[in-house]
Amino acid sequence: MADSRQANDDRVLALAFYLLVDVSYSMDGAPLNAVNKILPEVIDTIEESPTLGDIVRFGALDFADDARTVLPLGDLRDVESIPNFTARGGTSYAAAFRQLRKDIEHDLAQLKSDGYKVYRPAVFFITDGAPTDNMSDVQAAFNDLTDPGFRGRPNIIPFGVTASLSKAVLDPWVSPKPAESNKAMRSYVYNGDGDAATAIKQIAEVLISSIVASATSVNDAGAAGGFVPPDDDDLDDWI
Amino acid sequence: MTAPLELTLGQLGRLDELARGGTATVYLAPELRLPGLGDERFVYKKYNEATKQSAGPSLGTGLSNFVRFRERLPEEQREAWDARIIWPVSVVLDDSGAADGVIMRLIPERYFQEFTKRAGGVNRKPREVETLFGDDVTSARKGLAWVDLPARIRLIRAIAAAYGMMHKQNVVVGDISGRNIIYDPDPARPSIMVVDVDSARIKGNRAVFGMQPHTPNWQPPEALLASAALQRASRSSPSPPVEMLDRLRSRWAIQTTATDVYKFALMTVRILSNGRGGAVSRDPARARGVLKARIGDTAADLLDASFSDDAKQRPTMRDWYDALQHRKPGSRTPSPRVAADETPAAQKTSTLLANGHQVGQWVWVEGQGWVRRGSRPRP
Ligand SMILES: Nc1ncnc2c1ncn2[C@@H]1O[C@H](COP(=O)(O)OP(=O)(O)OP(=O)(O)O)[C@@H](O)[C@H]1O
């Protein structure tokens, strides 16, 4: 019996997505206004499709000097009033990574106990600046988050929303890296004619496309494939 | 006169982008008129590069076979076909003469839905059958009309009729999911159409886009078994013979009339026991009860048999269609005007709704149920 259940695993694969947003003061105004349009759009997409509703679990965090869970990972159809991101303080990547590790650990355990199968979650990480905290702190928090022993170590895709941000600032926080996996992620820095708000609007679009594509993806063995990262063709203005 | 088998890009006239899917971009071709297709309007589905690549050089032949298949149907059958299926009517060639996409009829207006957005405004797009799988609260918030059980059963019967017709003409539907049936819940005439038939296969031919995997959460048991075996085999060492892996690989993607029947039964379950988790549910209990109570034991037994692990034990779409024609003696006629009939859910809804209550394109008329806004009131 146990054997036949294993052979015929039809547990539903849940897809966990996190939006991680830098809310340091430089993001105040148009950039955060654009960020605040992301959640309503994602919720509309989920609510228009019961299939997405049943398999996608979405959470949001912000960070400045500290990090906070803005929307705990869950079924977006349950969200009554949509939380807003507001600006405060500096840019502590370390705080962001630590909070993320805590949340993921808790959220994945919850999903599993609810009977779902889960793979590694995906993190869409939006920032407009380099970390203001101590580099060794950031590195330690990142190592902890992406520790190979951590089953929920996420796929992390950093998006820099101003051209002034160098790719070298973001690349260390990509996970997994090309040397580590044949399904490596990458970072994106906006290099188009628009402002940060334009860049953020494009992130919303690729985030939604990625959610939709992930829901129907199939792996080499014909089983649900899980996370499909953004398509570079949809990110022409990004390097 | 029939529509030309092939058209060039230049013959399409103006193109307005309508939507982007995973495999193609769909454009309205407002100026295009085709002989034999009266005052229909058309869309151009242009496959993206990746899709064309994966189909390979036989894409043009495959698509032409599709178009010819419909044209060869006797007129009466073609009319029945067109009433239920949005099938390609011409192949579009690019400047080099290679197949670039297909022309299809524009989906009729009554299958479109305006989905209410959280921040105000609406998204307008075809009303896919999966919107029947969801919970009532979210559906109401989106502006979807409430669809009662009798109407749901009539929609299921309409799906059985369409799939049954396809099987009769030796067409395997293939990649069935909550997205490739659209419906109109109008209580006066609930109806459906089969869309996105790219993955269909005319028996004796290969599928146009090659091996089509089953959509996640729609895999039949034989595919789940093959996937699990393949996953185990690819992890084992020494690695198993290539032929064995190939055999497993071809098994997880196999699409037959029997896999269609399994997926039709899943769709029935998801339509009849909607709610949270309903779009991925494989639990037949509630749907079985509804079928037993409203149609009879035959339909309930068909549901069980359709879920058989052994594909040979599954019934045919014809069996389903015949069974759904019947009503249990004494059960109420699923007539067009019973939206406020005796079902507990309907009672609940009708007492909640004031006459004239509007949701999206629909208005609640006491004694009639949901009526499309702007349509003439029935006496
Ligand atoms: N005949 C049609 N009339 C009007 N709109 C259509 C028609 N066919 C497709 N569309 C629109 O285009 C979208 C994409 O079409 P379709 O689903 O056929 O593409 P696809 O690439 O095969 O999709 P998927 O993302 O499911 O693989 C549909 O969701 C629908 O909104």
XYZ file of C-alpha atoms and ligand atoms in Angstrom:
649
model
C 0.000 0.000 0.000
C 2.723 2.427 1.015
C 4.491 1.405 -2.149
C 1.575 2.098 -4.447
C 1.066 5.488 -2.874
C 4.650 6.320 -3.544
C 4.469 5.040 -7.101
C 1.392 7.106 -7.767
C 2.147 10.365 -6.017
C -0.682 12.698 -6.916
C -0.136 15.148 -4.088
C -0.541 18.691 -5.352
C 2.639 20.657 -5.882
C 2.279 24.065 -4.222
C 4.281 26.964 -5.649
C 5.656 29.398 -3.088
C 6.580 32.913 -4.221
C 7.965 35.735 -2.107
C 8.223 39.393 -3.009
C 11.067 41.036 -1.088
C 11.107 44.830 -1.332
C 13.695 47.396 -0.333
C 11.754 50.224 1.386
C 14.721 52.439 2.249
C 13.976 56.171 1.879
C 15.381 56.327 -1.642
C 12.449 54.128 -2.733
C 9.930 56.667 -1.417
C 7.515 58.261 -3.900
C 7.112 56.890 -7.424
C 9.088 53.659 -6.899
C 7.046 52.516 -3.902
C 3.842 53.696 -5.588
C 4.725 51.331 -8.406
C 5.543 48.557 -5.933
C 2.142 49.043 -4.339
C 0.488 48.163 -7.638
C 2.165 44.737 -7.757
C 0.083 42.931 -5.137
C -3.322 43.967 -6.556
C -2.240 42.761 -10.002
C -0.956 39.450 -8.697
C -4.150 38.969 -6.687
C -6.295 39.677 -9.770
C -4.393 37.031 -11.724
C -4.818 34.475 -8.953
C -8.490 35.263 -8.419
C -9.292 34.914 -12.103
C -7.978 31.352 -12.064
C -9.073 28.880 -9.379
C -6.230 26.606 -10.496
C -3.644 29.277 -9.697
C -5.547 29.989 -6.494
C -5.278 26.370 -5.418
C -1.559 25.962 -6.087
C 0.106 29.363 -5.677
C 1.054 30.604 -2.230
C 2.367 34.134 -2.088
C 4.082 36.173 0.601
C 5.651 39.637 0.807
C 8.385 41.123 2.972
C 9.967 44.539 3.165
C 13.276 45.657 4.604
C 15.069 48.841 5.610
C 17.105 48.852 8.836
C 15.012 45.879 9.839
C 12.835 43.463 7.901
C 9.125 42.712 8.248
C 6.627 40.243 6.929
C 4.164 42.443 5.069
C 1.949 39.589 3.915
C 2.442 36.128 5.395
C 2.722 33.411 2.749
C -0.781 32.237 1.936
C -3.719 31.959 -0.419
C -4.176 35.402 -1.969
C -7.935 34.898 -2.185
C -7.971 35.326 1.595
C -6.446 38.805 1.462
C -9.182 41.258 2.371
C -7.292 44.521 2.488
C -4.085 44.678 0.536
C -1.092 45.849 2.586
C 1.015 48.809 1.439
C 4.765 49.208 1.403
C 5.933 52.418 3.056
C 9.424 53.865 3.279
C 11.584 53.809 6.381
C 15.341 53.828 7.143
C 18.393 52.189 5.594
C 19.154 49.101 3.515
C 19.987 46.035 5.560
C 20.215 43.007 3.284
C 21.241 40.981 6.349
C 17.941 41.712 8.087
C 16.082 40.807 4.878
C 17.820 37.454 4.464
C 17.374 36.535 8.116
C 13.653 37.284 8.082
C 13.265 35.356 4.845
C 14.965 32.292 6.272
C 12.674 32.399 9.294
C 9.526 32.830 7.212
C 10.375 30.132 4.676
C 11.176 27.589 7.346
C 7.830 28.198 9.002
C 5.778 28.476 5.788
C 7.081 25.313 4.133
C 6.482 23.255 7.244
C 2.919 24.569 7.208
C 2.384 23.679 3.531
C 3.719 20.173 4.050
C 1.523 19.553 7.037
C -1.413 20.702 4.896
C -0.609 17.821 2.554
C 1.127 19.688 -0.260
C 4.303 18.762 -1.987
C 6.689 21.760 -2.116
C 9.919 22.586 -3.881
C 12.238 25.484 -3.254
C 10.364 28.811 -3.175
C 11.145 31.719 -5.498
C 12.124 35.160 -4.250
C 11.694 38.272 -6.408
C 14.032 40.709 -4.692
C 13.553 44.407 -5.570
C 16.164 46.971 -4.544
C 17.592 50.310 -5.644
C 20.781 50.318 -3.633
C 23.709 48.475 -2.151
C 23.405 47.221 1.421
C 24.278 49.744 4.125
C 25.151 47.063 6.641
C 28.319 45.217 7.426
C 29.312 42.937 4.520
C 30.295 39.979 6.650
C 26.890 40.156 8.345
C 25.119 40.110 4.988
C 27.238 37.216 3.785
C 26.559 35.214 6.927
C 22.789 35.762 6.662
C 22.855 34.848 2.957
C 24.874 31.678 3.626
C 22.378 30.663 6.247
C 19.461 31.280 3.876
C 21.026 29.334 1.016
C 22.700 26.608 3.076
C 22.601 23.360 1.071
C 21.325 21.660 4.214
C 18.250 23.919 4.224
C 15.525 22.178 2.220
C 13.679 25.440 1.603
C 16.713 27.378 0.334
C 15.069 29.670 -2.188
C 15.715 30.622 -5.787
C 16.668 34.290 -5.479
C 16.376 36.738 -8.383
C 17.579 40.253 -7.494
C 16.201 43.156 -9.549
C 18.073 46.484 -9.427
C 15.645 49.190 -10.460
C 18.155 51.970 -11.236
C 20.944 51.870 -13.804
C 23.288 53.412 -11.247
C 23.332 50.131 -9.378
C 26.169 47.929 -10.574
C 25.566 44.295 -11.310
C 28.504 43.401 -9.103
C 26.442 44.627 -6.132
C 23.599 42.195 -6.877
C 25.359 39.123 -8.260
C 26.555 37.796 -4.896
C 22.894 37.472 -3.815
C 21.729 35.340 -6.722
C 20.876 31.760 -5.796
C 21.590 29.187 -7.034
C 24.639 30.452 -8.958
C 25.715 28.989 -12.328
C 28.529 27.042 -10.669
C 26.073 25.428 -8.266
C 23.222 24.239 -10.442
C 22.122 23.698 -14.005
C 19.012 25.648 -13.071
C 20.907 28.767 -12.027
C 19.147 32.097 -11.457
C 20.524 35.511 -12.433
C 20.266 39.149 -11.466
C 18.727 41.964 -13.524
C 19.615 45.656 -13.516
C 17.304 48.062 -15.333
C 19.014 49.866 -18.179
C 16.053 51.278 -20.120
C 14.886 54.852 -20.700
C 12.264 54.824 -17.962
C 12.521 55.543 -14.276
C 12.494 53.125 -11.339
C 8.686 53.023 -11.454
C 8.803 51.861 -15.094
C 11.281 49.189 -14.105
C 9.058 47.994 -11.257
C 6.057 47.773 -13.579
C 8.046 45.416 -15.766
C 8.955 43.296 -12.742
C 5.239 42.942 -11.965
C 4.660 41.652 -15.506
C 7.457 39.081 -15.454
C 6.479 37.995 -11.961
C 2.932 37.250 -13.156
C 4.176 35.485 -16.308
C 6.496 33.403 -14.185
C 3.650 32.404 -11.841
C 1.414 31.426 -14.761
C 4.183 29.468 -16.515
C 5.193 27.694 -13.304
C 1.659 26.414 -12.785
C 1.740 24.419 -16.029
C 5.408 23.494 -16.191
C 6.334 19.869 -16.544
C 9.700 18.272 -15.741
C 11.640 15.681 -17.759
C 9.642 12.915 -16.147
C 6.273 14.455 -16.983
C 5.491 15.537 -13.428
C 4.662 19.077 -12.296
C 7.895 20.973 -12.835
C 7.573 23.899 -10.455
C 9.226 27.291 -10.728
C 9.849 28.796 -14.162
C 12.076 31.894 -13.892
C 11.364 35.061 -15.913
C 12.018 34.891 -19.632
C 14.987 37.065 -20.685
C 13.065 37.941 -23.861
C 10.591 39.855 -21.691
C 13.403 41.810 -20.046
C 15.046 43.498 -23.042
C 15.806 46.670 -21.101
C 17.644 44.857 -18.366
C 21.275 43.736 -18.118
C -16.848 27.924 -51.439
C -14.496 27.226 -48.574
C -11.798 29.308 -46.948
C -8.379 29.037 -48.615
C -6.206 26.359 -47.084
C -3.304 28.785 -46.897
C -3.033 32.536 -46.501
C -0.010 34.795 -46.510
C 0.628 37.377 -43.811
C -0.075 40.124 -46.331
C -3.609 38.853 -46.942
C -4.664 39.236 -43.323
C -4.982 43.016 -43.303
C -4.692 44.929 -40.066
C -3.765 42.957 -36.933
C -4.558 44.054 -33.371
C -2.922 42.136 -30.551
C -5.524 40.472 -28.306
C -3.603 38.252 -25.928
C -0.394 36.382 -25.369
C -0.346 32.731 -24.377
C 2.518 30.435 -23.518
C 2.966 29.251 -27.095
C 1.616 32.034 -29.255
C 0.323 35.566 -29.629
C -3.290 35.986 -30.720
C -4.316 38.919 -32.950
C -7.715 40.092 -34.079
C -7.802 40.392 -37.895
C -10.739 42.821 -38.163
C -10.602 43.197 -41.941
C -10.315 39.517 -42.831
C -13.362 37.883 -44.465
C -13.327 34.294 -45.666
C -15.561 32.599 -48.224
C -17.911 30.025 -46.751
C -17.644 31.633 -43.343
C -20.168 34.410 -43.834
C -19.885 37.271 -41.431
C -17.619 35.548 -38.936
C -14.707 37.505 -37.529
C -11.268 35.952 -37.222
C -8.142 35.856 -35.141
C -4.627 35.013 -36.160
C -2.743 32.786 -33.743
C 0.927 33.355 -34.422
C 3.160 30.721 -32.848
C 6.295 32.024 -31.164
C 9.764 30.938 -32.251
C 10.185 28.332 -29.514
C 6.884 26.700 -30.457
C 7.811 26.575 -34.152
C 11.230 25.187 -33.309
C 9.818 22.381 -31.228
C 7.292 21.468 -33.918
C 10.041 21.258 -36.524
C 9.744 21.273 -40.301
C 6.534 19.217 -40.369
C 4.544 22.038 -38.735
C 3.077 23.199 -42.050
C 1.931 19.720 -43.060
C 0.485 19.058 -39.616
C -1.503 22.294 -39.591
C -2.737 21.753 -43.161
C -4.004 18.321 -42.160
C -5.903 19.977 -39.347
C -7.526 22.528 -41.637
C -8.360 19.917 -44.286
C -9.856 17.634 -41.687
C -12.589 20.141 -40.908
C -13.216 20.936 -44.553
C -13.751 17.283 -45.384
C -16.547 16.932 -42.865
C -19.972 16.706 -44.521
C -21.702 20.072 -44.270
C -24.111 19.068 -41.541
C -21.351 17.650 -39.387
C -19.164 20.660 -40.047
C -21.905 22.892 -38.708
C -22.173 20.793 -35.548
C -18.368 20.864 -35.283
C -18.193 24.646 -35.632
C -20.958 25.119 -33.083
C -18.785 23.425 -30.461
C -15.162 23.768 -31.467
C -12.926 26.673 -32.441
C -10.895 24.797 -35.060
C -8.220 26.294 -37.365
C -9.702 27.288 -40.738
C -6.514 28.346 -42.588
C -2.752 28.083 -42.212
C -0.802 31.350 -42.356
C 2.553 31.368 -44.140
C 5.388 33.810 -43.563
C 7.389 35.484 -46.351
C 9.578 32.415 -46.772
C 6.523 30.174 -47.205
C 6.930 28.487 -43.816
C 3.955 27.987 -41.505
C 3.712 30.808 -38.994
C 0.321 30.278 -37.402
C -3.362 29.651 -38.010
C -6.601 31.541 -38.571
C -9.492 30.707 -36.253
C -12.915 32.186 -35.700
C -13.073 34.874 -33.046
C -14.585 33.463 -29.851
C -18.230 34.657 -29.732
C -19.003 37.601 -27.483
C -21.155 35.619 -25.053
C -18.133 33.571 -23.953
C -16.289 36.664 -22.748
C -16.277 37.750 -19.127
C -15.394 41.021 -17.495
C -13.437 40.121 -14.371
C -13.656 42.801 -11.680
C -10.206 43.937 -10.559
C -9.259 44.712 -6.962
C -8.150 48.234 -7.783
C -11.257 48.930 -9.908
C -11.823 48.380 -13.600
C -12.121 45.054 -15.381
C -10.130 42.459 -17.290
C -12.018 41.144 -20.289
C -11.218 37.645 -21.477
C -12.820 34.319 -22.378
C -14.657 32.629 -19.504
C -12.708 29.412 -19.032
C -14.313 26.353 -17.480
C -11.918 26.482 -14.527
C -13.850 29.485 -13.209
C -16.570 26.935 -12.344
C -14.107 25.105 -10.057
C -13.618 27.976 -7.605
C -15.372 29.044 -4.427
C -18.558 31.107 -4.594
C -17.217 34.083 -2.634
C -14.272 34.679 -4.958
C -16.453 34.054 -8.025
C -18.939 36.670 -6.876
C -16.148 39.157 -6.174
C -14.843 38.675 -9.719
C -18.293 39.363 -11.171
C -18.946 35.797 -12.305
C -22.586 34.739 -12.359
C -23.564 32.099 -9.866
C -24.156 28.807 -11.716
C -26.518 26.344 -10.059
C -26.263 22.549 -10.177
C -28.777 21.979 -12.988
C -26.894 24.460 -15.171
C -23.586 22.834 -14.229
C -24.940 19.452 -15.294
C -26.099 20.891 -18.598
C -22.648 22.330 -19.178
C -21.084 18.941 -18.426
C -23.483 17.341 -20.883
C -22.477 19.887 -23.509
C -18.809 19.035 -22.916
C -19.629 15.331 -23.259
C -21.382 16.086 -26.542
C -18.367 17.984 -27.900
C -15.782 15.416 -26.817
C -18.069 12.602 -27.968
C -18.311 14.202 -31.386
C -14.538 14.563 -31.582
C -13.997 10.928 -30.656
C -16.596 9.839 -33.195
C -14.557 11.623 -35.857
C -11.396 9.915 -34.595
C -9.932 12.977 -32.929
C -8.197 12.621 -29.553
C -8.650 15.852 -27.596
C -5.309 15.435 -25.799
C -4.263 18.171 -23.424
C -7.534 18.690 -21.536
C -7.429 21.190 -18.675
C -9.572 23.850 -17.054
C -8.402 26.311 -19.670
C -9.405 24.755 -22.957
C -13.162 24.744 -22.555
C -15.009 28.060 -22.412
C -18.633 28.408 -21.348
C -21.633 30.680 -21.321
C -23.684 30.159 -18.132
C -26.766 31.921 -19.503
C -29.552 29.933 -17.783
C -31.629 30.183 -20.945
C -29.040 28.160 -22.883
C -25.884 27.145 -21.044
C -23.289 26.247 -23.657
C -19.607 25.498 -24.107
C -16.909 25.603 -26.765
C -13.673 23.657 -27.074
C -10.743 26.041 -27.641
C -6.969 25.760 -27.980
C -7.149 22.464 -29.900
C -3.481 22.552 -30.931
C -2.806 19.466 -28.882
C -5.610 17.445 -30.485
C -4.560 14.512 -32.621
C -6.326 13.045 -35.592
C -5.992 9.285 -35.093
C -3.376 7.811 -37.383
C -1.461 11.109 -37.419
C 1.147 12.485 -35.090
C 0.198 15.449 -32.918
C 1.201 18.694 -34.633
C 3.457 19.808 -31.804
C 4.879 16.386 -31.066
C 4.703 14.794 -27.654
C 2.340 16.850 -25.480
C 2.686 16.344 -21.758
C -0.454 16.244 -19.631
C -1.099 19.469 -17.707
C -0.106 19.121 -14.024
C -3.047 18.039 -11.856
C -4.723 16.478 -14.929
C -2.419 13.490 -15.440
C -4.210 10.150 -15.695
C -2.973 7.335 -13.415
C -0.969 5.654 -16.183
C 0.998 8.879 -16.719
C 1.572 9.381 -12.978
C 2.895 5.827 -12.752
C 5.229 6.275 -15.702
C 6.504 9.589 -14.272
C 7.220 8.023 -10.916
C 8.980 5.055 -12.538
C 11.021 7.375 -14.724
C 12.022 9.525 -11.775
C 13.097 6.448 -9.842
C 14.964 5.024 -12.837
C 16.860 8.232 -13.511
C 18.039 8.284 -9.898
C 19.105 4.643 -9.807
C 22.614 3.462 -10.538
C 23.800 1.913 -12.680
C 21.439 3.816 -14.919
C 18.886 1.633 -16.686
C 19.033 0.864 -20.427
C 18.184 3.772 -22.708
C 15.371 1.792 -24.345
C 13.650 1.410 -21.013
C 13.862 5.136 -20.295
C 12.520 5.866 -23.776
C 9.621 3.523 -23.214
C 8.733 5.217 -19.943
C 9.106 8.607 -21.555
C 6.647 7.781 -24.283
C 4.235 6.427 -21.684
C 3.904 9.574 -19.603
C 2.956 11.646 -22.601
C 0.570 9.263 -24.307
C -2.813 10.829 -25.127
C -5.717 8.582 -26.067
C -9.499 8.599 -25.993
C -9.161 6.766 -22.659
C -7.016 9.541 -21.148
C -9.607 12.019 -22.510
C -12.349 10.145 -20.645
C -10.346 10.156 -17.412
C -9.840 13.921 -17.713
C -13.481 14.510 -18.612
C -14.398 12.732 -15.372
C -11.944 14.944 -13.461
C -13.564 17.980 -15.040
C -16.986 16.696 -13.979
C -15.739 16.297 -10.408
C -14.294 19.804 -10.385
C -17.448 21.375 -11.846
C -19.790 19.585 -9.436
C -17.785 20.004 -6.235
C -16.414 23.488 -6.602
C -14.756 25.396 -3.795
C -11.280 25.970 -2.386
C -9.025 23.166 -3.612
C -11.677 22.243 -6.189
C -9.494 22.999 -9.217
C -6.971 20.311 -8.261
C -9.273 17.861 -6.487
C -9.389 14.219 -7.520
C -11.950 13.238 -4.899
C -15.107 11.995 -6.666
C -17.298 11.637 -3.562
C -19.408 14.786 -3.808
C -19.770 14.720 -7.585
C -20.723 11.060 -7.417
C -23.504 11.949 -4.988
C -24.801 14.728 -7.215
C -24.817 12.491 -10.298
C -26.541 9.695 -8.417
C -29.220 11.999 -7.071
C -29.895 13.969 -10.226
C -29.125 11.603 -13.105
C -29.115 8.146 -11.573
C -26.889 5.208 -10.757
C -25.594 4.798 -14.302
C -23.909 8.191 -14.263
C -22.435 7.583 -10.801
C -21.050 4.241 -11.990
C -19.606 5.852 -15.102
C -17.743 8.264 -12.872
C -16.182 5.418 -10.904
C -15.284 3.499 -14.048
C -13.742 6.598 -15.667
C -11.242 6.778 -12.815
C -10.139 3.192 -13.278
C -6.361 2.694 -13.261
C -6.919 0.305 -16.137
C -7.643 2.413 -19.209
C -9.582 -0.455 -20.803
C -12.130 -0.364 -18.002
C -13.050 3.250 -18.721
C -16.307 3.993 -20.529
C -16.552 5.955 -23.781
C -17.614 9.574 -24.205
C -20.699 8.185 -25.952
C -21.611 6.281 -22.770
C -21.303 9.512 -20.847
C -23.350 11.519 -23.290
C -26.142 8.938 -23.296
C -26.195 8.749 -19.518
C -26.311 12.515 -19.127
C -29.327 12.698 -21.441
C -31.309 10.931 -18.764
C -32.773 12.377 -15.675
C -33.649 10.420 -12.619
C -37.396 9.736 -12.679
C -39.025 12.234 -10.370
C -36.091 14.624 -10.254
C -36.857 18.081 -11.525
C -36.362 18.978 -15.131
C -33.218 21.028 -15.498
C -35.178 23.645 -17.394
C -33.859 27.047 -18.350
C -35.818 28.839 -15.691
C -35.022 26.915 -12.585
C -32.195 29.068 -11.294
C -34.437 29.637 -8.285
C -35.528 26.034 -7.940
C -35.526 23.912 -4.838
C -31.794 23.254 -4.469
C -30.581 24.366 -1.044
C -27.833 26.460 -2.581
C -30.296 28.147 -4.886
C -32.611 28.893 -2.015
C -29.786 30.375 -0.076
C -28.774 32.507 -2.996
C -32.243 33.628 -3.927
C -33.014 34.801 -0.421
C -29.706 36.640 -0.352
C -30.292 38.389 -3.613
C -32.666 41.218 -4.158
C -34.498 41.448 -7.428
C -32.343 43.554 -9.753
C -29.077 42.755 -7.973
C -26.282 43.210 -10.499
C -23.037 41.306 -10.770
C -20.821 42.096 -13.733
C -22.845 41.551 -16.886
C -25.657 39.793 -15.002
C -28.745 40.832 -13.168
C -30.763 38.686 -10.762
C -34.430 38.557 -11.745
C -36.684 36.984 -9.192
C -38.262 33.795 -10.486
C -35.827 33.666 -13.400
C -32.350 33.702 -11.931
C -29.397 35.387 -13.598
C -30.254 37.181 -16.791
C -27.707 38.817 -19.011
C -27.914 42.581 -18.625
C -29.475 44.316 -21.582
C -31.242 41.178 -22.820
C -35.003 41.425 -23.003
C -36.821 40.276 -19.900
C -38.671 37.033 -20.359
C -42.398 37.161 -19.808
N -10.354 32.307 -31.209
C -10.064 33.231 -30.280
N -10.813 34.355 -30.162
C -10.530 35.278 -29.213
N -9.505 35.200 -28.342
C -8.721 34.114 -28.415
C -8.956 33.075 -29.373
N -8.024 32.122 -29.196
C -7.244 32.540 -28.183
N -7.637 33.740 -27.703
C -7.037 34.495 -26.602
O -5.638 34.309 -26.633
C -5.169 33.692 -25.424
C -4.059 32.721 -25.740
O -4.542 31.733 -26.618
P -4.226 30.203 -26.429
O -4.640 29.776 -25.080
O -4.781 29.499 -27.611
O -2.648 30.286 -26.546
P -1.589 29.279 -26.024
O -0.258 29.902 -26.229
O -1.845 27.941 -26.627
O -1.986 29.307 -24.505
P -1.358 28.613 -23.262
O -0.779 29.755 -22.498
O -2.587 28.033 -22.640
O -0.373 27.627 -23.784
C -6.399 33.030 -24.835
O -6.312 32.953 -23.451
C -7.509 33.959 -25.272
O -7.636 35.052 -24.375
